[in-house]
């Protein structure tokens, strides 16, 4: 009984608890934590000699193909607002016809004119292109583009994560009316978590 009584008299307060060490410095020696400096701006690439960087998660080619799919969906519905979400204010369509009176057109205004002159909604159920036919060029492969569209970019203007998709068009006419060129080239540039259309090239059917 004396042993049991002695054990009962040892309360929990006699054992050290976590709160007893609340003031202990538990960080490893030599590590300084700076909580005041903002994190670096995320980017796509960095040099190994740089001390602290923040890299963005790369976008897969699925994101590039999704932008092109959304482009054709907007065209087939003749939805200029949906199309405007996929381009930038400075996005140009390069007309690759040899006899074109103007070589570059603002993308939004050009497609507004095309919707007024042609019935693109009639192509909604047609096979316009196959995803398996689409050729991909990375930002460092623009010199491999066909000569008539290579001028889409100048060397200093190409970003490492830019993508160019070459889309061969299968159904380009309807009732003998030309709606697309034989090929469309989409130069895509990252904006946030998606790609937008930076430049296009096509034999514009005017």
mmCIF file of N, CA and C in Angstrom, residues 46-182:
data_model
loop_
_atom_site.group_PDB
_atom_site.id
_atom_site.type_symbol
_atom_site.label_atom_id
_atom_site.label_comp_id
_atom_site.label_asym_id
_atom_site.label_seq_id
_atom_site.Cartn_x
_atom_site.Cartn_y
_atom_site.Cartn_z
ATOM 1 N N UNK A 46 15.800 29.291 -65.080
ATOM 2 C CA UNK A 46 16.746 29.993 -64.215
ATOM 3 C C UNK A 46 18.114 29.350 -64.363
ATOM 4 N N UNK A 47 19.148 30.135 -64.061
ATOM 5 C CA UNK A 47 20.514 29.630 -64.078
ATOM 6 C C UNK A 47 20.822 28.919 -62.761
ATOM 7 N N UNK A 48 21.663 27.905 -62.828
ATOM 8 C CA UNK A 48 22.007 27.150 -61.622
ATOM 9 C C UNK A 48 22.772 27.995 -60.613
ATOM 10 N N UNK A 49 23.428 29.056 -61.067
ATOM 11 C CA UNK A 49 24.205 29.897 -60.151
ATOM 12 C C UNK A 49 23.321 30.819 -59.315
ATOM 13 N N UNK A 50 22.042 30.955 -59.675
ATOM 14 C CA UNK A 50 21.148 31.822 -58.923
ATOM 15 C C UNK A 50 20.774 31.150 -57.606
ATOM 16 N N UNK A 51 20.748 31.941 -56.541
ATOM 17 C CA UNK A 51 20.546 31.375 -55.202
ATOM 18 C C UNK A 51 19.103 30.953 -54.966
ATOM 19 N N UNK A 52 18.174 31.881 -55.130
ATOM 20 C CA UNK A 52 16.773 31.598 -54.846
ATOM 21 C C UNK A 52 15.934 31.984 -56.058
ATOM 22 N N UNK A 53 15.181 31.049 -56.580
ATOM 23 C CA UNK A 53 14.308 31.307 -57.721
ATOM 24 C C UNK A 53 12.969 30.617 -57.473
ATOM 25 N N UNK A 54 11.959 31.056 -58.203
ATOM 26 C CA UNK A 54 10.648 30.407 -58.186
ATOM 27 C C UNK A 54 10.301 30.051 -59.623
ATOM 28 N N UNK A 55 10.157 28.772 -59.896
ATOM 29 C CA UNK A 55 9.866 28.303 -61.242
ATOM 30 C C UNK A 55 8.390 27.947 -61.369
ATOM 31 N N UNK A 56 7.807 28.336 -62.508
ATOM 32 C CA UNK A 56 6.422 27.975 -62.769
ATOM 33 C C UNK A 56 6.338 26.530 -63.243
ATOM 34 N N UNK A 57 5.245 25.884 -62.930
ATOM 35 C CA UNK A 57 5.009 24.534 -63.432
ATOM 36 C C UNK A 57 4.852 24.590 -64.944
ATOM 37 N N UNK A 58 5.619 23.804 -65.707
ATOM 38 C CA UNK A 58 5.507 23.855 -67.168
ATOM 39 C C UNK A 58 4.109 23.460 -67.641
ATOM 40 N N UNK A 59 3.676 24.084 -68.735
ATOM 41 C CA UNK A 59 2.417 23.704 -69.362
ATOM 42 C C UNK A 59 2.679 22.592 -70.364
ATOM 43 N N UNK A 60 1.877 21.569 -70.350
ATOM 44 C CA UNK A 60 2.014 20.490 -71.316
ATOM 45 C C UNK A 60 1.420 20.875 -72.659
ATOM 46 N N UNK A 61 1.688 20.066 -73.665
ATOM 47 C CA UNK A 61 1.146 20.335 -74.993
ATOM 48 C C UNK A 61 -0.372 20.223 -75.012
ATOM 49 N N UNK A 62 -0.933 19.513 -74.034
ATOM 50 C CA UNK A 62 -2.389 19.427 -73.967
ATOM 51 C C UNK A 62 -3.006 20.817 -73.837
ATOM 52 N N UNK A 63 -2.343 21.699 -73.102
ATOM 53 C CA UNK A 63 -2.848 23.064 -72.942
ATOM 54 C C UNK A 63 -2.817 23.819 -74.266
ATOM 55 N N UNK A 64 -1.792 23.574 -75.089
ATOM 56 C CA UNK A 64 -1.708 24.218 -76.402
ATOM 57 C C UNK A 64 -2.823 23.718 -77.316
ATOM 58 N N UNK A 65 -3.042 22.410 -77.331
ATOM 59 C CA UNK A 65 -4.108 21.845 -78.166
ATOM 60 C C UNK A 65 -5.483 22.309 -77.678
ATOM 61 N N UNK A 66 -5.630 22.484 -76.382
ATOM 62 C CA UNK A 66 -6.908 22.958 -75.850
ATOM 63 C C UNK A 66 -7.216 24.364 -76.349
ATOM 64 N N UNK A 67 -6.201 25.219 -76.444
ATOM 65 C CA UNK A 67 -6.414 26.570 -76.966
ATOM 66 C C UNK A 67 -6.875 26.526 -78.415
ATOM 67 N N UNK A 68 -6.262 25.658 -79.217
ATOM 68 C CA UNK A 68 -6.669 25.532 -80.620
ATOM 69 C C UNK A 68 -8.089 24.979 -80.716
ATOM 70 N N UNK A 69 -8.421 23.993 -79.894
ATOM 71 C CA UNK A 69 -9.788 23.462 -79.886
ATOM 72 C C UNK A 69 -10.793 24.556 -79.550
ATOM 73 N N UNK A 70 -10.469 25.364 -78.564
ATOM 74 C CA UNK A 70 -11.372 26.449 -78.174
ATOM 75 C C UNK A 70 -11.488 27.492 -79.278
ATOM 76 N N UNK A 71 -10.401 27.696 -80.025
ATOM 77 C CA UNK A 71 -10.446 28.626 -81.150
ATOM 78 C C UNK A 71 -11.470 28.158 -82.182
ATOM 79 N N UNK A 72 -11.393 26.898 -82.582
ATOM 80 C CA UNK A 72 -12.327 26.403 -83.592
ATOM 81 C C UNK A 72 -13.755 26.365 -83.055
ATOM 82 N N UNK A 73 -13.937 26.065 -81.777
ATOM 83 C CA UNK A 73 -15.283 26.121 -81.193
ATOM 84 C C UNK A 73 -15.854 27.530 -81.311
ATOM 85 N N UNK A 74 -15.020 28.540 -81.049
ATOM 86 C CA UNK A 74 -15.476 29.927 -81.157
ATOM 87 C C UNK A 74 -15.800 30.286 -82.603
ATOM 88 N N UNK A 75 -15.000 29.777 -83.544
ATOM 89 C CA UNK A 75 -15.248 30.055 -84.962
ATOM 90 C C UNK A 75 -16.545 29.399 -85.416
ATOM 91 N N UNK A 76 -16.756 28.142 -85.042
ATOM 92 C CA UNK A 76 -17.955 27.427 -85.481
ATOM 93 C C UNK A 76 -19.232 28.028 -84.892
ATOM 94 N N UNK A 77 -19.122 28.674 -83.751
ATOM 95 C CA UNK A 77 -20.285 29.346 -83.165
ATOM 96 C C UNK A 77 -20.314 30.833 -83.509
ATOM 97 N N UNK A 78 -19.303 31.291 -84.259
ATOM 98 C CA UNK A 78 -19.166 32.696 -84.644
ATOM 99 C C UNK A 78 -19.275 33.601 -83.414
ATOM 100 N N UNK A 79 -18.565 33.204 -82.381
ATOM 101 C CA UNK A 79 -18.602 33.903 -81.093
ATOM 102 C C UNK A 79 -17.351 34.771 -80.961
ATOM 103 N N UNK A 80 -17.481 36.041 -81.295
ATOM 104 C CA UNK A 80 -16.322 36.932 -81.282
ATOM 105 C C UNK A 80 -15.840 37.178 -79.856
ATOM 106 N N UNK A 81 -16.736 37.132 -78.863
ATOM 107 C CA UNK A 81 -16.327 37.331 -77.468
ATOM 108 C C UNK A 81 -15.464 36.165 -76.989
ATOM 109 N N UNK A 82 -15.863 34.939 -77.331
ATOM 110 C CA UNK A 82 -15.061 33.766 -76.956
ATOM 111 C C UNK A 82 -13.718 33.785 -77.668
ATOM 112 N N UNK A 83 -13.722 34.255 -78.910
ATOM 113 C CA UNK A 83 -12.472 34.346 -79.664
ATOM 114 C C UNK A 83 -11.539 35.386 -79.041
ATOM 115 N N UNK A 84 -12.105 36.482 -78.576
ATOM 116 C CA UNK A 84 -11.292 37.545 -77.982
ATOM 117 C C UNK A 84 -10.575 37.076 -76.723
ATOM 118 N N UNK A 85 -11.116 36.082 -76.029
ATOM 119 C CA UNK A 85 -10.468 35.561 -74.827
ATOM 120 C C UNK A 85 -9.217 34.753 -75.149
ATOM 121 N N UNK A 86 -9.074 34.345 -76.405
ATOM 122 C CA UNK A 86 -7.953 33.488 -76.801
ATOM 123 C C UNK A 86 -6.820 34.255 -77.457
ATOM 124 N N UNK A 87 -7.029 35.537 -77.731
ATOM 125 C CA UNK A 87 -6.012 36.333 -78.407
ATOM 126 C C UNK A 87 -5.620 37.505 -77.513
ATOM 127 N N UNK A 88 -4.542 38.171 -77.893
ATOM 128 C CA UNK A 88 -4.126 39.394 -77.228
ATOM 129 C C UNK A 88 -4.488 40.584 -78.110
ATOM 130 N N UNK A 89 -4.430 41.768 -77.544
ATOM 131 C CA UNK A 89 -4.784 42.959 -78.316
ATOM 132 C C UNK A 89 -3.900 43.111 -79.549
ATOM 133 N N UNK A 90 -2.632 42.686 -79.426
ATOM 134 C CA UNK A 90 -1.696 42.859 -80.534
ATOM 135 C C UNK A 90 -1.607 41.646 -81.450
ATOM 136 N N UNK A 91 -2.451 40.647 -81.248
ATOM 137 C CA UNK A 91 -2.392 39.437 -82.070
ATOM 138 C C UNK A 91 -2.692 39.761 -83.525
ATOM 139 N N UNK A 92 -1.819 39.289 -84.407
ATOM 140 C CA UNK A 92 -1.953 39.525 -85.843
ATOM 141 C C UNK A 92 -2.138 38.199 -86.581
ATOM 142 N N UNK A 93 -2.885 38.264 -87.681
ATOM 143 C CA UNK A 93 -2.991 37.139 -88.612
ATOM 144 C C UNK A 93 -2.173 37.493 -89.843
ATOM 145 N N UNK A 94 -1.158 36.692 -90.111
ATOM 146 C CA UNK A 94 -0.323 36.917 -91.294
ATOM 147 C C UNK A 94 -0.958 36.217 -92.491
ATOM 148 N N UNK A 95 -1.237 36.976 -93.535
ATOM 149 C CA UNK A 95 -1.798 36.424 -94.769
ATOM 150 C C UNK A 95 -0.653 35.938 -95.640
ATOM 151 N N UNK A 96 -0.566 34.632 -95.850
ATOM 152 C CA UNK A 96 0.569 34.055 -96.578
ATOM 153 C C UNK A 96 0.329 33.961 -98.081
ATOM 154 N N UNK A 97 -0.774 34.502 -98.585
ATOM 155 C CA UNK A 97 -0.980 34.515 -100.040
ATOM 156 C C UNK A 97 0.059 35.416 -100.699
ATOM 157 N N UNK A 98 0.555 34.973 -101.829
ATOM 158 C CA UNK A 98 1.587 35.748 -102.523
ATOM 159 C C UNK A 98 1.051 37.094 -102.998
ATOM 160 N N UNK A 99 -0.235 37.147 -103.367
ATOM 161 C CA UNK A 99 -0.815 38.382 -103.910
ATOM 162 C C UNK A 99 -1.642 39.140 -102.882
ATOM 163 N N UNK A 100 -1.436 38.871 -101.605
ATOM 164 C CA UNK A 100 -2.228 39.538 -100.569
ATOM 165 C C UNK A 100 -1.932 41.028 -100.554
ATOM 166 N N UNK A 101 -2.995 41.843 -100.496
ATOM 167 C CA UNK A 101 -2.807 43.294 -100.474
ATOM 168 C C UNK A 101 -2.244 43.770 -99.139
ATOM 169 N N UNK A 102 -2.568 43.068 -98.087
ATOM 170 C CA UNK A 102 -2.025 43.376 -96.758
ATOM 171 C C UNK A 102 -1.525 42.081 -96.143
ATOM 172 N N UNK A 103 -0.348 42.123 -95.582
ATOM 173 C CA UNK A 103 0.261 40.907 -95.052
ATOM 174 C C UNK A 103 -0.152 40.609 -93.615
ATOM 175 N N UNK A 104 -0.614 41.590 -92.883
ATOM 176 C CA UNK A 104 -0.963 41.374 -91.481
ATOM 177 C C UNK A 104 -2.285 42.061 -91.166
ATOM 178 N N UNK A 105 -3.116 41.374 -90.393
ATOM 179 C CA UNK A 105 -4.417 41.899 -89.994
ATOM 180 C C UNK A 105 -4.597 41.694 -88.489
ATOM 181 N N UNK A 106 -5.191 42.655 -87.783
ATOM 182 C CA UNK A 106 -5.548 42.407 -86.381
ATOM 183 C C UNK A 106 -6.520 41.233 -86.302
ATOM 184 N N UNK A 107 -6.230 40.284 -85.443
ATOM 185 C CA UNK A 107 -6.982 39.027 -85.433
ATOM 186 C C UNK A 107 -8.468 39.240 -85.148
ATOM 187 N N UNK A 108 -8.800 40.013 -84.136
ATOM 188 C CA UNK A 108 -10.205 40.164 -83.751
ATOM 189 C C UNK A 108 -11.026 40.812 -84.863
ATOM 190 N N UNK A 109 -10.515 41.889 -85.457
ATOM 191 C CA UNK A 109 -11.272 42.569 -86.510
ATOM 192 C C UNK A 109 -11.361 41.718 -87.772
ATOM 193 N N UNK A 110 -10.301 40.963 -88.075
ATOM 194 C CA UNK A 110 -10.337 40.094 -89.253
ATOM 195 C C UNK A 110 -11.421 39.035 -89.108
ATOM 196 N N UNK A 111 -11.489 38.391 -87.952
ATOM 197 C CA UNK A 111 -12.492 37.344 -87.780
ATOM 198 C C UNK A 111 -13.900 37.924 -87.685
ATOM 199 N N UNK A 112 -14.037 39.130 -87.229
ATOM 200 C CA UNK A 112 -15.353 39.770 -87.243
ATOM 201 C C UNK A 112 -15.825 39.944 -88.691
ATOM 202 N N UNK A 113 -14.922 40.347 -89.577
ATOM 203 C CA UNK A 113 -15.261 40.475 -90.997
ATOM 204 C C UNK A 113 -15.589 39.123 -91.612
ATOM 205 N N UNK A 114 -14.821 38.110 -91.243
ATOM 206 C CA UNK A 114 -15.057 36.783 -91.816
ATOM 207 C C UNK A 114 -16.408 36.225 -91.381
ATOM 208 N N UNK A 115 -16.808 36.476 -90.147
ATOM 209 C CA UNK A 115 -18.110 36.013 -89.686
ATOM 210 C C UNK A 115 -19.235 36.719 -90.433
ATOM 211 N N UNK A 116 -19.006 37.967 -90.832
ATOM 212 C CA UNK A 116 -20.024 38.708 -91.565
ATOM 213 C C UNK A 116 -20.157 38.224 -93.008
ATOM 214 N N UNK A 117 -19.057 37.732 -93.582
ATOM 215 C CA UNK A 117 -19.050 37.356 -94.998
ATOM 216 C C UNK A 117 -19.286 35.869 -95.249
ATOM 217 N N UNK A 118 -19.018 35.027 -94.241
ATOM 218 C CA UNK A 118 -19.100 33.579 -94.440
ATOM 219 C C UNK A 118 -19.967 32.945 -93.356
ATOM 220 N N UNK A 119 -20.470 31.737 -93.652
ATOM 221 C CA UNK A 119 -21.301 30.994 -92.704
ATOM 222 C C UNK A 119 -20.454 29.913 -92.039
ATOM 223 N N UNK A 120 -19.712 30.302 -91.031
ATOM 224 C CA UNK A 120 -18.849 29.338 -90.345
ATOM 225 C C UNK A 120 -19.638 28.380 -89.454
ATOM 226 N N UNK A 121 -20.833 28.759 -89.044
ATOM 227 C CA UNK A 121 -21.643 27.867 -88.230
ATOM 228 C C UNK A 121 -21.995 26.588 -88.971
ATOM 229 N N UNK A 122 -22.023 26.648 -90.291
ATOM 230 C CA UNK A 122 -22.357 25.462 -91.080
ATOM 231 C C UNK A 122 -21.286 24.382 -90.989
ATOM 232 N N UNK A 123 -20.094 24.727 -90.504
ATOM 233 C CA UNK A 123 -19.010 23.746 -90.372
ATOM 234 C C UNK A 123 -18.999 23.056 -89.008
ATOM 235 N N UNK A 124 -19.969 23.362 -88.162
ATOM 236 C CA UNK A 124 -19.941 22.854 -86.787
ATOM 237 C C UNK A 124 -19.873 21.331 -86.722
ATOM 238 N N UNK A 125 -20.500 20.621 -87.646
ATOM 239 C CA UNK A 125 -20.493 19.155 -87.601
ATOM 240 C C UNK A 125 -19.478 18.518 -88.522
ATOM 241 N N UNK A 126 -18.661 19.317 -89.181
ATOM 242 C CA UNK A 126 -17.706 18.786 -90.160
ATOM 243 C C UNK A 126 -16.368 18.470 -89.501
ATOM 244 N N UNK A 127 -15.628 17.555 -90.119
ATOM 245 C CA UNK A 127 -14.264 17.259 -89.670
ATOM 246 C C UNK A 127 -13.338 18.274 -90.329
ATOM 247 N N UNK A 128 -12.961 19.281 -89.592
ATOM 248 C CA UNK A 128 -12.146 20.361 -90.138
ATOM 249 C C UNK A 128 -10.661 20.042 -90.024
ATOM 250 N N UNK A 129 -10.261 19.395 -88.952
ATOM 251 C CA UNK A 129 -8.857 18.989 -88.793
ATOM 252 C C UNK A 129 -8.784 17.809 -87.843
ATOM 253 N N UNK A 130 -7.703 17.062 -87.946
ATOM 254 C CA UNK A 130 -7.455 15.938 -87.040
ATOM 255 C C UNK A 130 -6.334 16.312 -86.075
ATOM 256 N N UNK A 131 -6.539 16.030 -84.819
ATOM 257 C CA UNK A 131 -5.511 16.331 -83.823
ATOM 258 C C UNK A 131 -4.226 15.568 -84.104
ATOM 259 N N UNK A 132 -4.346 14.372 -84.696
ATOM 260 C CA UNK A 132 -3.154 13.565 -84.981
ATOM 261 C C UNK A 132 -2.324 14.138 -86.124
ATOM 262 N N UNK A 133 -2.898 15.048 -86.903
ATOM 263 C CA UNK A 133 -2.166 15.664 -88.018
ATOM 264 C C UNK A 133 -1.397 16.915 -87.595
ATOM 265 N N UNK A 134 -1.645 17.396 -86.397
ATOM 266 C CA UNK A 134 -1.053 18.660 -85.952
ATOM 267 C C UNK A 134 0.436 18.469 -85.657
ATOM 268 N N UNK A 135 1.264 19.337 -86.235
ATOM 269 C CA UNK A 135 2.714 19.318 -85.991
ATOM 270 C C UNK A 135 3.063 20.388 -84.966
ATOM 271 N N UNK A 136 4.017 20.065 -84.106
ATOM 272 C CA UNK A 136 4.390 20.953 -83.007
ATOM 273 C C UNK A 136 5.815 21.456 -83.169
ATOM 274 N N UNK A 137 6.003 22.747 -82.965
ATOM 275 C CA UNK A 137 7.328 23.370 -82.971
ATOM 276 C C UNK A 137 7.504 24.101 -81.645
ATOM 277 N N UNK A 138 8.586 23.810 -80.955
ATOM 278 C CA UNK A 138 8.901 24.510 -79.707
ATOM 279 C C UNK A 138 9.524 25.869 -80.020
ATOM 280 N N UNK A 139 9.719 26.660 -78.975
ATOM 281 C CA UNK A 139 10.261 27.998 -79.160
ATOM 282 C C UNK A 139 11.630 28.022 -79.802
ATOM 283 N N UNK A 140 12.442 26.974 -79.565
ATOM 284 C CA UNK A 140 13.785 26.932 -80.146
ATOM 285 C C UNK A 140 13.817 26.191 -81.476
ATOM 286 N N UNK A 141 12.648 25.920 -82.067
ATOM 287 C CA UNK A 141 12.573 25.201 -83.336
ATOM 288 C C UNK A 141 11.917 26.028 -84.433
ATOM 289 N N UNK A 142 11.777 27.334 -84.228
ATOM 290 C CA UNK A 142 11.072 28.150 -85.212
ATOM 291 C C UNK A 142 11.814 28.239 -86.541
ATOM 292 N N UNK A 143 13.130 27.972 -86.532
ATOM 293 C CA UNK A 143 13.859 27.988 -87.801
ATOM 294 C C UNK A 143 13.512 26.781 -88.659
ATOM 295 N N UNK A 144 12.763 25.827 -88.124
ATOM 296 C CA UNK A 144 12.328 24.663 -88.887
ATOM 297 C C UNK A 144 10.954 24.866 -89.525
ATOM 298 N N UNK A 145 10.337 26.004 -89.267
ATOM 299 C CA UNK A 145 9.039 26.297 -89.867
ATOM 300 C C UNK A 145 9.181 26.489 -91.372
ATOM 301 N N UNK A 146 8.110 26.255 -92.143
ATOM 302 C CA UNK A 146 8.156 26.546 -93.578
ATOM 303 C C UNK A 146 8.552 27.999 -93.826
ATOM 304 N N UNK A 147 9.209 28.235 -94.922
ATOM 305 C CA UNK A 147 9.753 29.562 -95.200
ATOM 306 C C UNK A 147 8.691 30.650 -95.209
ATOM 307 N N UNK A 148 7.492 30.346 -95.719
ATOM 308 C CA UNK A 148 6.489 31.401 -95.862
ATOM 309 C C UNK A 148 5.869 31.831 -94.536
ATOM 310 N N UNK A 149 6.133 31.097 -93.463
ATOM 311 C CA UNK A 149 5.615 31.519 -92.158
ATOM 312 C C UNK A 149 6.731 31.748 -91.148
ATOM 313 N N UNK A 150 7.960 31.544 -91.555
ATOM 314 C CA UNK A 150 9.066 31.692 -90.613
ATOM 315 C C UNK A 150 9.212 33.126 -90.134
ATOM 316 N N UNK A 151 8.767 34.090 -90.938
ATOM 317 C CA UNK A 151 8.884 35.491 -90.544
ATOM 318 C C UNK A 151 7.880 35.854 -89.446
ATOM 319 N N UNK A 152 7.074 34.890 -89.011
ATOM 320 C CA UNK A 152 6.182 35.144 -87.887
ATOM 321 C C UNK A 152 6.952 35.615 -86.665
ATOM 322 N N UNK A 153 8.190 35.173 -86.557
ATOM 323 C CA UNK A 153 8.966 35.503 -85.363
ATOM 324 C C UNK A 153 10.323 36.042 -85.752
ATOM 325 N N UNK A 154 10.830 36.928 -84.905
ATOM 326 C CA UNK A 154 12.230 37.308 -84.992
ATOM 327 C C UNK A 154 12.928 36.649 -83.820
ATOM 328 N N UNK A 155 14.197 36.345 -83.968
ATOM 329 C CA UNK A 155 14.895 35.547 -82.970
ATOM 330 C C UNK A 155 14.762 36.054 -81.555
ATOM 331 N N UNK A 156 14.802 37.377 -81.369
ATOM 332 C CA UNK A 156 14.743 37.936 -80.021
ATOM 333 C C UNK A 156 13.337 37.908 -79.431
ATOM 334 N N UNK A 157 12.336 37.669 -80.278
ATOM 335 C CA UNK A 157 10.954 37.743 -79.828
ATOM 336 C C UNK A 157 10.416 36.395 -79.375
ATOM 337 N N UNK A 158 11.143 35.332 -79.600
ATOM 338 C CA UNK A 158 10.684 33.993 -79.256
ATOM 339 C C UNK A 158 11.030 33.686 -77.806
ATOM 340 N N UNK A 159 10.033 33.302 -77.041
ATOM 341 C CA UNK A 159 10.250 32.923 -75.650
ATOM 342 C C UNK A 159 10.455 31.415 -75.547
ATOM 343 N N UNK A 160 11.183 30.959 -74.538
ATOM 344 C CA UNK A 160 11.496 29.531 -74.438
ATOM 345 C C UNK A 160 10.271 28.628 -74.386
ATOM 346 N N UNK A 161 9.176 29.113 -73.798
ATOM 347 C CA UNK A 161 8.001 28.255 -73.663
ATOM 348 C C UNK A 161 6.965 28.493 -74.756
ATOM 349 N N UNK A 162 7.299 29.269 -75.792
ATOM 350 C CA UNK A 162 6.388 29.449 -76.922
ATOM 351 C C UNK A 162 6.218 28.134 -77.674
ATOM 352 N N UNK A 163 5.042 27.962 -78.259
ATOM 353 C CA UNK A 163 4.736 26.764 -79.043
ATOM 354 C C UNK A 163 4.059 27.206 -80.333
ATOM 355 N N UNK A 164 4.447 26.614 -81.453
ATOM 356 C CA UNK A 164 3.775 26.839 -82.733
ATOM 357 C C UNK A 164 3.137 25.527 -83.162
ATOM 358 N N UNK A 165 1.834 25.557 -83.438
ATOM 359 C CA UNK A 165 1.115 24.383 -83.917
ATOM 360 C C UNK A 165 0.733 24.596 -85.378
ATOM 361 N N UNK A 166 1.104 23.638 -86.214
ATOM 362 C CA UNK A 166 0.730 23.648 -87.627
ATOM 363 C C UNK A 166 -0.473 22.731 -87.789
ATOM 364 N N UNK A 167 -1.603 23.322 -88.184
ATOM 365 C CA UNK A 167 -2.858 22.575 -88.295
ATOM 366 C C UNK A 167 -3.253 22.465 -89.765
ATOM 367 N N UNK A 168 -3.085 21.295 -90.394
ATOM 368 C CA UNK A 168 -3.583 21.104 -91.759
ATOM 369 C C UNK A 168 -5.117 21.037 -91.745
ATOM 370 N N UNK A 169 -5.737 21.769 -92.637
ATOM 371 C CA UNK A 169 -7.196 21.840 -92.687
ATOM 372 C C UNK A 169 -7.722 20.800 -93.673
ATOM 373 N N UNK A 170 -8.673 19.998 -93.227
ATOM 374 C CA UNK A 170 -9.274 18.960 -94.073
ATOM 375 C C UNK A 170 -10.477 19.518 -94.828
ATOM 376 N N UNK A 171 -11.401 20.105 -94.098
ATOM 377 C CA UNK A 171 -12.588 20.696 -94.721
ATOM 378 C C UNK A 171 -12.431 22.210 -94.697
ATOM 379 N N UNK A 172 -12.035 22.768 -95.829
ATOM 380 C CA UNK A 172 -11.804 24.221 -95.883
ATOM 381 C C UNK A 172 -12.849 24.959 -96.702
ATOM 382 N N UNK A 173 -13.771 24.214 -97.349
ATOM 383 C CA UNK A 173 -14.779 24.844 -98.200
ATOM 384 C C UNK A 173 -16.152 24.257 -97.900
ATOM 385 N N UNK A 174 -17.177 25.028 -98.190
ATOM 386 C CA UNK A 174 -18.555 24.588 -98.019
ATOM 387 C C UNK A 174 -19.372 25.170 -99.158
ATOM 388 N N UNK A 175 -19.988 24.270 -99.923
ATOM 389 C CA UNK A 175 -20.770 24.688 -101.095
ATOM 390 C C UNK A 175 -19.937 25.603 -102.001
ATOM 391 N N UNK A 176 -18.723 25.155 -102.269
ATOM 392 C CA UNK A 176 -17.790 25.861 -103.168
ATOM 393 C C UNK A 176 -17.340 27.214 -102.618
ATOM 394 N N UNK A 177 -17.632 27.463 -101.366
ATOM 395 C CA UNK A 177 -17.201 28.713 -100.742
ATOM 396 C C UNK A 177 -16.026 28.426 -99.807
ATOM 397 N N UNK A 178 -14.931 29.104 -100.049
ATOM 398 C CA UNK A 178 -13.710 28.879 -99.274
ATOM 399 C C UNK A 178 -13.827 29.571 -97.911
ATOM 400 N N UNK A 179 -13.617 28.783 -96.826
ATOM 401 C CA UNK A 179 -13.716 29.323 -95.476
ATOM 402 C C UNK A 179 -12.376 29.364 -94.747
ATOM 403 N N UNK A 180 -11.475 28.456 -95.097
ATOM 404 C CA UNK A 180 -10.148 28.395 -94.477
ATOM 405 C C UNK A 180 -9.092 28.222 -95.559
ATOM 406 N N UNK A 181 -7.858 28.563 -95.210
ATOM 407 C CA UNK A 181 -6.740 28.182 -96.048
ATOM 408 C C UNK A 181 -6.423 26.705 -95.862
ATOM 409 N N UNK A 182 -5.461 26.207 -96.621
ATOM 410 C CA UNK A 182 -5.097 24.789 -96.501
ATOM 411 C C UNK A 182 -4.435 24.477 -95.164
#
